[in-house]
Structure formats: structure tokens, C-alpha cells
CSV table of C-alpha atoms in Angstrom, one decimal:
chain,number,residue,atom,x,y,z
P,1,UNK,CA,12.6,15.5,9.8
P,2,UNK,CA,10.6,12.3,8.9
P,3,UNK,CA,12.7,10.6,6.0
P,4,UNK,CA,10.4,8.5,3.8
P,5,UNK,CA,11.5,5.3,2.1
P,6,UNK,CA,11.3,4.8,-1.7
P,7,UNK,CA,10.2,1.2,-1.3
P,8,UNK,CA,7.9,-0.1,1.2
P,9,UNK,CA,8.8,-3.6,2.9
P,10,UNK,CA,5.9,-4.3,4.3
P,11,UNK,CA,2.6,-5.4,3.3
P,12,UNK,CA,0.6,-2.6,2.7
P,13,UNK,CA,-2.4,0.2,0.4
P,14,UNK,CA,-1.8,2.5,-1.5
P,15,UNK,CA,-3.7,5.6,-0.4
P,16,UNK,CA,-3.4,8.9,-2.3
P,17,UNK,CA,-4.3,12.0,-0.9
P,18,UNK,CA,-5.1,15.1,-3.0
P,19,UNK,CA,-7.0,18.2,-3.5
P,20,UNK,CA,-9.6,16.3,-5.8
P,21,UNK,CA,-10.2,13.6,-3.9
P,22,UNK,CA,-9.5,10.2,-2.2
P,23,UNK,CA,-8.2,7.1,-4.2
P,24,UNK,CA,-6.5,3.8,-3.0
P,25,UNK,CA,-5.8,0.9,-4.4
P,26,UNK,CA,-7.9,-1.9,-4.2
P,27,UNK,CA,-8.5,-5.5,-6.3
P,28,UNK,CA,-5.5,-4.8,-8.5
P,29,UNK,CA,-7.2,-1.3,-9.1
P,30,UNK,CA,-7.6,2.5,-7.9
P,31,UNK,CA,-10.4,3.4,-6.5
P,32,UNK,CA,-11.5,6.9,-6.5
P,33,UNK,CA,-13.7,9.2,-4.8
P,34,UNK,CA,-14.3,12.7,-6.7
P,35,UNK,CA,-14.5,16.3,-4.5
P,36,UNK,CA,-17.2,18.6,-6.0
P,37,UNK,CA,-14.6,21.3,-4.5
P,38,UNK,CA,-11.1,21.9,-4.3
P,39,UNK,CA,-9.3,20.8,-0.8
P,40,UNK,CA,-6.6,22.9,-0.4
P,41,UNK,CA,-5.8,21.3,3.3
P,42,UNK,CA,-6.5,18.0,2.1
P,43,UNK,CA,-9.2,18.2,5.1
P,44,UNK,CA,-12.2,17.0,3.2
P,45,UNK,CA,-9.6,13.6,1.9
P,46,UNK,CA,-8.0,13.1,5.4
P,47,UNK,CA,-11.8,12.7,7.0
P,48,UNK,CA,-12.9,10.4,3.9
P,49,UNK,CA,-10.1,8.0,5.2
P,50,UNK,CA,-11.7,7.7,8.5
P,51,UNK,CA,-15.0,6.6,7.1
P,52,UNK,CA,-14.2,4.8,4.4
P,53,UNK,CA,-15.0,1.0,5.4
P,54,UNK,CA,-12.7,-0.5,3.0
P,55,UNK,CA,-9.9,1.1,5.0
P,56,UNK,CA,-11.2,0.2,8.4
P,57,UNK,CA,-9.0,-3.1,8.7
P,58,UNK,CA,-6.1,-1.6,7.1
P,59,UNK,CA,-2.8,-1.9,9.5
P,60,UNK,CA,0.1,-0.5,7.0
P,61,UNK,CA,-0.2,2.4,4.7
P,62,UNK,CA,1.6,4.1,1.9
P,63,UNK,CA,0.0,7.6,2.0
P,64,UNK,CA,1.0,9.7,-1.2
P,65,UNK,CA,0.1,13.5,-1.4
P,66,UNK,CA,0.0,16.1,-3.8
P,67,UNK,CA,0.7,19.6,-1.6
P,68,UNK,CA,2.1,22.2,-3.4
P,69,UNK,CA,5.2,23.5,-1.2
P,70,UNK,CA,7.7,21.3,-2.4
P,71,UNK,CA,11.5,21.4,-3.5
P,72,UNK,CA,14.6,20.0,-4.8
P,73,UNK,CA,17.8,19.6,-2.4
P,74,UNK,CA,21.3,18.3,-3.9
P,75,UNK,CA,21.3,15.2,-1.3
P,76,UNK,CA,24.9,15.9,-0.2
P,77,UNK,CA,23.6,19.6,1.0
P,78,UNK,CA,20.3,17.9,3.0
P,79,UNK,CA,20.9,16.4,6.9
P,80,UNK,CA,18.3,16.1,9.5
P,81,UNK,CA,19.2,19.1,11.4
P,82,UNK,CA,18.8,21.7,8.8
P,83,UNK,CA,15.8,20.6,7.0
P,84,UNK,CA,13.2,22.9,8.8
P,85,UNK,CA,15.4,25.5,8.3
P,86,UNK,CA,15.6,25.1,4.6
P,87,UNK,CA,12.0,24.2,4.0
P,88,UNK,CA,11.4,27.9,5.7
P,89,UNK,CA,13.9,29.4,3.6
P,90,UNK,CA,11.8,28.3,0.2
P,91,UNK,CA,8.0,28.7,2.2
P,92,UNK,CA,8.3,31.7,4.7
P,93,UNK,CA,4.7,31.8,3.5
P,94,UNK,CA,3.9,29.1,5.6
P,95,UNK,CA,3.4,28.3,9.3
P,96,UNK,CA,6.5,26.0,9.5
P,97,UNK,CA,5.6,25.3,13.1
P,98,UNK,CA,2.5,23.2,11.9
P,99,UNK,CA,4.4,21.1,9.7
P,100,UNK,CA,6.2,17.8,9.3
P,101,UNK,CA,8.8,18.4,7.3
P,102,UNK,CA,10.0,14.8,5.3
P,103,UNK,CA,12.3,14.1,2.9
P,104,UNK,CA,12.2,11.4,-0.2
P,105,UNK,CA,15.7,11.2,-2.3
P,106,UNK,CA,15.5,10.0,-5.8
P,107,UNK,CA,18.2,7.5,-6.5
P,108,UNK,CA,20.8,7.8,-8.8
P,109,UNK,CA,20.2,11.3,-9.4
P,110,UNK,CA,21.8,13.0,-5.8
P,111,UNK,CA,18.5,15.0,-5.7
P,112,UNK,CA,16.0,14.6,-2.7
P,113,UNK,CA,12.2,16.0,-2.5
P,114,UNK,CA,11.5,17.7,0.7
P,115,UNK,CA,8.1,18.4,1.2
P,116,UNK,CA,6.0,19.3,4.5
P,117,UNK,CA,2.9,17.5,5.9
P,118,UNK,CA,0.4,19.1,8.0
P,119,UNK,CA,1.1,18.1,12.1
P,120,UNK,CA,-2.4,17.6,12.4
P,121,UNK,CA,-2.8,15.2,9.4
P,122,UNK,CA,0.1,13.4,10.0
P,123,UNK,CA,-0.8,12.6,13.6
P,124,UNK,CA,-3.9,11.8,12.8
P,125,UNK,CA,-2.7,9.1,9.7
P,126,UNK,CA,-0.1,7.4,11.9
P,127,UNK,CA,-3.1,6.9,15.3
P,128,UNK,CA,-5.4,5.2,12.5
P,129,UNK,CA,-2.5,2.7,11.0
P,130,UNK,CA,0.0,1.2,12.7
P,131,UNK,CA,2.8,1.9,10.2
P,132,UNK,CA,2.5,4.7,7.8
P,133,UNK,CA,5.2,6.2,5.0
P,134,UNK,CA,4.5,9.5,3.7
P,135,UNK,CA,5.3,10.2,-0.5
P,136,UNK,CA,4.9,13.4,-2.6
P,137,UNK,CA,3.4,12.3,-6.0
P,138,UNK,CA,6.4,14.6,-8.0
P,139,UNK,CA,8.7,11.5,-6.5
P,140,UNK,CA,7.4,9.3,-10.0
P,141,UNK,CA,7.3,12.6,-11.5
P,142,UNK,CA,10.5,13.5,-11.3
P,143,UNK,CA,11.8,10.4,-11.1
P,144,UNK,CA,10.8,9.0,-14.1
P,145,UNK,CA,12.0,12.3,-16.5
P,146,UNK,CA,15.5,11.7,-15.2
P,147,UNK,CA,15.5,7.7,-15.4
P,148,UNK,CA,14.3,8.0,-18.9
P,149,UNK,CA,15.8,11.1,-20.5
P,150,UNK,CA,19.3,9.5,-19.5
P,151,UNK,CA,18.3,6.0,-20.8
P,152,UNK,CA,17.7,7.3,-24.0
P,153,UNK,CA,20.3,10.5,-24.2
P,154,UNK,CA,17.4,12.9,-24.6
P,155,UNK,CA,15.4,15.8,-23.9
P,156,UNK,CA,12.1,15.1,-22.5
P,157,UNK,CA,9.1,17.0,-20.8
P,158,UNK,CA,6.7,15.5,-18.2
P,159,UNK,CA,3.5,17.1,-17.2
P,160,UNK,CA,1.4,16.4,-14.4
P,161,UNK,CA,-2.1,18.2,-13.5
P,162,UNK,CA,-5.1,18.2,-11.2
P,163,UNK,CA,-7.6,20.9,-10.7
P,164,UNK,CA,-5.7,23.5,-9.0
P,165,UNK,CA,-2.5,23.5,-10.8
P,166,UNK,CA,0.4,21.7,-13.4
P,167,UNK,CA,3.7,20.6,-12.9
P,168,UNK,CA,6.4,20.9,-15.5
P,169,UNK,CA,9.6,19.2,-16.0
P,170,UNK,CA,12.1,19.0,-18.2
P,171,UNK,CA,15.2,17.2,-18.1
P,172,UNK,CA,17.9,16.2,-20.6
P,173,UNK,CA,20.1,12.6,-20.4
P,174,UNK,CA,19.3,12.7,-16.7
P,175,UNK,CA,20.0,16.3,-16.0
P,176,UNK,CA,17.5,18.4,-14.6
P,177,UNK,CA,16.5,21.4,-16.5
P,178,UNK,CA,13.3,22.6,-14.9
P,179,UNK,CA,10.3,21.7,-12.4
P,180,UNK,CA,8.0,24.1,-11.4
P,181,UNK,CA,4.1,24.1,-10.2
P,182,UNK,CA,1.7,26.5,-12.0
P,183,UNK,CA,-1.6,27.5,-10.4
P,184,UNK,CA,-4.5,27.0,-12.7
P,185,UNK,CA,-8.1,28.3,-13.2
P,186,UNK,CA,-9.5,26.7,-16.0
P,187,UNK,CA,-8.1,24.0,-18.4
P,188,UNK,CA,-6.3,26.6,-20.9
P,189,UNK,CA,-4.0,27.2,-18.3
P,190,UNK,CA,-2.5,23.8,-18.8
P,191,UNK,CA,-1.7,24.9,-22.8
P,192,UNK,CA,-0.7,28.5,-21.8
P,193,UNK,CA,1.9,26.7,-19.1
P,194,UNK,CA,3.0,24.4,-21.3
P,195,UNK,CA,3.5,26.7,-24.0
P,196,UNK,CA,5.4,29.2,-22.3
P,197,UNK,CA,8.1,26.2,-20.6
P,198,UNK,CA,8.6,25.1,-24.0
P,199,UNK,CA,9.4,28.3,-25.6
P,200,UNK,CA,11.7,29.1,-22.6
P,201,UNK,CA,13.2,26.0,-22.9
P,202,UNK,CA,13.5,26.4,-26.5
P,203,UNK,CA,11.5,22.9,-26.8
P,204,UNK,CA,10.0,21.5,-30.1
P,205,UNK,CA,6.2,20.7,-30.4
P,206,UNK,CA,7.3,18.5,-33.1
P,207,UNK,CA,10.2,16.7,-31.9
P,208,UNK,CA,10.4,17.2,-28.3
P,209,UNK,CA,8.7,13.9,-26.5
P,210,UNK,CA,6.3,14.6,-23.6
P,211,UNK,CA,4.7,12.7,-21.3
P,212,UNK,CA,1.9,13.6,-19.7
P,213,UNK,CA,1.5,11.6,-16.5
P,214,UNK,CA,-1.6,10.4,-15.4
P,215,UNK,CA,-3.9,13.3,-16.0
P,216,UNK,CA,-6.4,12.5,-18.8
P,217,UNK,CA,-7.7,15.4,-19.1
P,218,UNK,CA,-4.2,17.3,-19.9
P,219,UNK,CA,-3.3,14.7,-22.4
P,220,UNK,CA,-6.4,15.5,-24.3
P,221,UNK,CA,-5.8,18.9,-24.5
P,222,UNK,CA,-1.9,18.7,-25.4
P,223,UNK,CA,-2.2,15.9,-28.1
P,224,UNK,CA,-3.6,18.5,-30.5
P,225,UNK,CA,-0.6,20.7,-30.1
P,226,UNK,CA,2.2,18.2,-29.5
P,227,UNK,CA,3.7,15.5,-32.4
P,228,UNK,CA,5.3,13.3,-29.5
P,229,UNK,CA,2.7,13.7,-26.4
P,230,UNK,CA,2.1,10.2,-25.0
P,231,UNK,CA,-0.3,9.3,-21.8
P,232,UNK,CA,1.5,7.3,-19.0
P,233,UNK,CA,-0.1,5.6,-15.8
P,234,UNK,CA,2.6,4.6,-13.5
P,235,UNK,CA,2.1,3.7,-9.7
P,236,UNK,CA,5.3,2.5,-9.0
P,237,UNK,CA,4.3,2.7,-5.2
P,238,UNK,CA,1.4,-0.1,-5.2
């Protein structure tokens, strides 16, 4: 199991790869490169970083991703030897065999993401730059509901989206309540999901605060619907 570091100490860029597209971070900014179609492998983005020439010289890289097959271990549970084993348990849909299975705890909180990597893209990464660490993008995600619901001794959501799908969480004083991925089709999805977490959840559209994390496109469509829906942009990674 490749465990992943919260903090990098050496120099480094940012490089996110997603279904949408490619983006790193470059003159104090992200740069982004848009997919006309979805990437479900992440191939079309993992040959973009080959030819991009501002990436060329790189040596170090922070490489974040955004696959689905994901989940939440109580870090006392998680050791080396059993992570493959667990990952299978919660994906038997998936070829474990073709997988790098890594791991990124979230401090504070005895929770740690364990996520899998395509072999194949994760060979191919670490041959281009000398020194690579791998991140799941729920890491800020989730993260950031728990540090903040316990700093202020409430109940928060946090929503995340792309193309292909949402995230939800909800969390109250630093207690997990919920995450879950929803697969989405068109941008009604996003209010459908939303809606029905909420009512599950017994959440208020008027006094439960929600953040919707860095997807503009969500926040547009839940600030209509939601009294305390606020827009957040944090790359804690760069």
C-alpha cells in the first residue's frame, strides 16, 4: 500500500487529474485544460501531462485525482497488510490486481481515505517525475466539513461536483454523518441529490450552512434553493 503524505516537504506543482480535464498550478494560479468528453480512466489527462511543455522540467509533483472508488477506514482498523484486501471488500467491481491501492489519513479525526490508482498511471507518473505523492481530492473535502463543523459546534453540508457525479457530506461538531458519490447526467441531478441528503438527514434549506466546494456551476444552481449556501476555493495542497 502506497501511504501518501498530507503535506509535501519538498519543492513541488500541483497537478490535478480528473475526468474533465487537466489543471496545475502555475504563476500563483490554476491552469486548466477542458475535456470535450468525460475520462473515466483519466487516460485522456494522464497523456496531456506528457505533452504539456510547462510540465516538461518539472522534477517533484503533487498529483491529486478525483476517481470514484473511494472510502473511509477508522485509522486504528487500517495497516499495510490488509489494505488490498479491504479495498476489494468495498470494489469487488473492480480489477484490484490493476491497482495501487494508497491511503491519506485526515488528522485529528482517526479517519483515513483509501483510494486506488491505476498500475499503469501510477508507473507512468512516478518514470516522468522524480518524486511524486498521490491525493484524492475528498481529502479537502472531507477534511474541511469535520475541521469546521467542530470549530463552530455545528451541522454543516459540503458539496463537491464535476461532470460525472456529486459528493455529499455532512458532518456535525466534527462527527461524520454521511459522504457518499452520486452519478450524474445532467445538472438537476446535483438538486435532486442534494435534496434527497437533506431530507434524509433531516437538514434545513434555511438554516443548515452548505458549502459548496469549488464547483461553480453547483453553487449556482443551489443558491436559489439554499439560505446559507456559500462558494469555497480551497487548495490547501499548493
Amino acid at each position: 500500500m502506497q501511504v501518501t503524505g498530507n503535506n509535501i516537504s519538498f519543492p513541488h506543482k500541483s497537478i490535478r487529474l480528473s475526468m474533465d480535464g487537466l489543471s496545475f498550478f502555475q504563476a500563483k494560479a490554476w491552469k486548466r485544460i477542458d475535456f470535450s468528453a468525460k475520462d473515466l480512466q483519466l487516460n485522456q489527462a494522464l497523456a496531456r501531462l506528457f505533452c504539456e511543455e510547462a510540465l516538461q522540467d518539472v522534477t517533484c509533483a503533487n498529483i491529486e485525482v478525483d476517481f470514484p472508488f473511494t472510502t473511509l477506514i477508522p485509522s486504528q482498523l487500517l495497516n499495510k497488510q490488509d489494505a488490498l484486501s479491504v479495498y476489494k471488500f468495498h470494489f469487488p467491481e473492480t480489477d484490484s490486481t490493476q491497482l495501487v491501492v494508497c491511503s491519506q489519513e485526515i488528522p485529528g479525526f482517526n479517519i483515513t481515505l483509501l483510494f486506488g490508482i491505476p498500475r499503469t498511471h501510477y508507473l507512468l507518473a512516478n518514470k516522468l517525475f522524480q518524486q511524486v505523492q498521490w491525493h484524492h481530492h475528498l481529502y479537502n473535502h472531507i477534511s474541511n466539513c469535520l475541521k469546521f463543523t467542530k470549530q463552530k459546534g455545528e451541522t454543516q453540508a459540503w458539496i463537491w461536483a464535476n461532470s460525472s457525479h456529486v459528493h455529499i457530506t455532512v458532518a456535525n461538531n466534527g462527527s461524520l454523518l454521511f459522504t457518499n458519490y452520486f452519478p450524474i447526467s445532467c445538472q438537476h441531478d446535483i438538486l435532486y441529490y442534494t435534496a434527497k441528503v437533506f431530507e434524509q438527514h433531516q437538514l434545513s434549506q434555511q438554516h443548515t450552512p452548505t458549502y459548496v466546494m469549488e464547483s461553480e456551476l453547483a453553487y449556482q444552481i443551489l443558491v436559489n434553493h439554499l439560505a446559507l449556501c456559500h462558494y469555497t476555493n480551497n487548495y490547501a495542497h499548493c
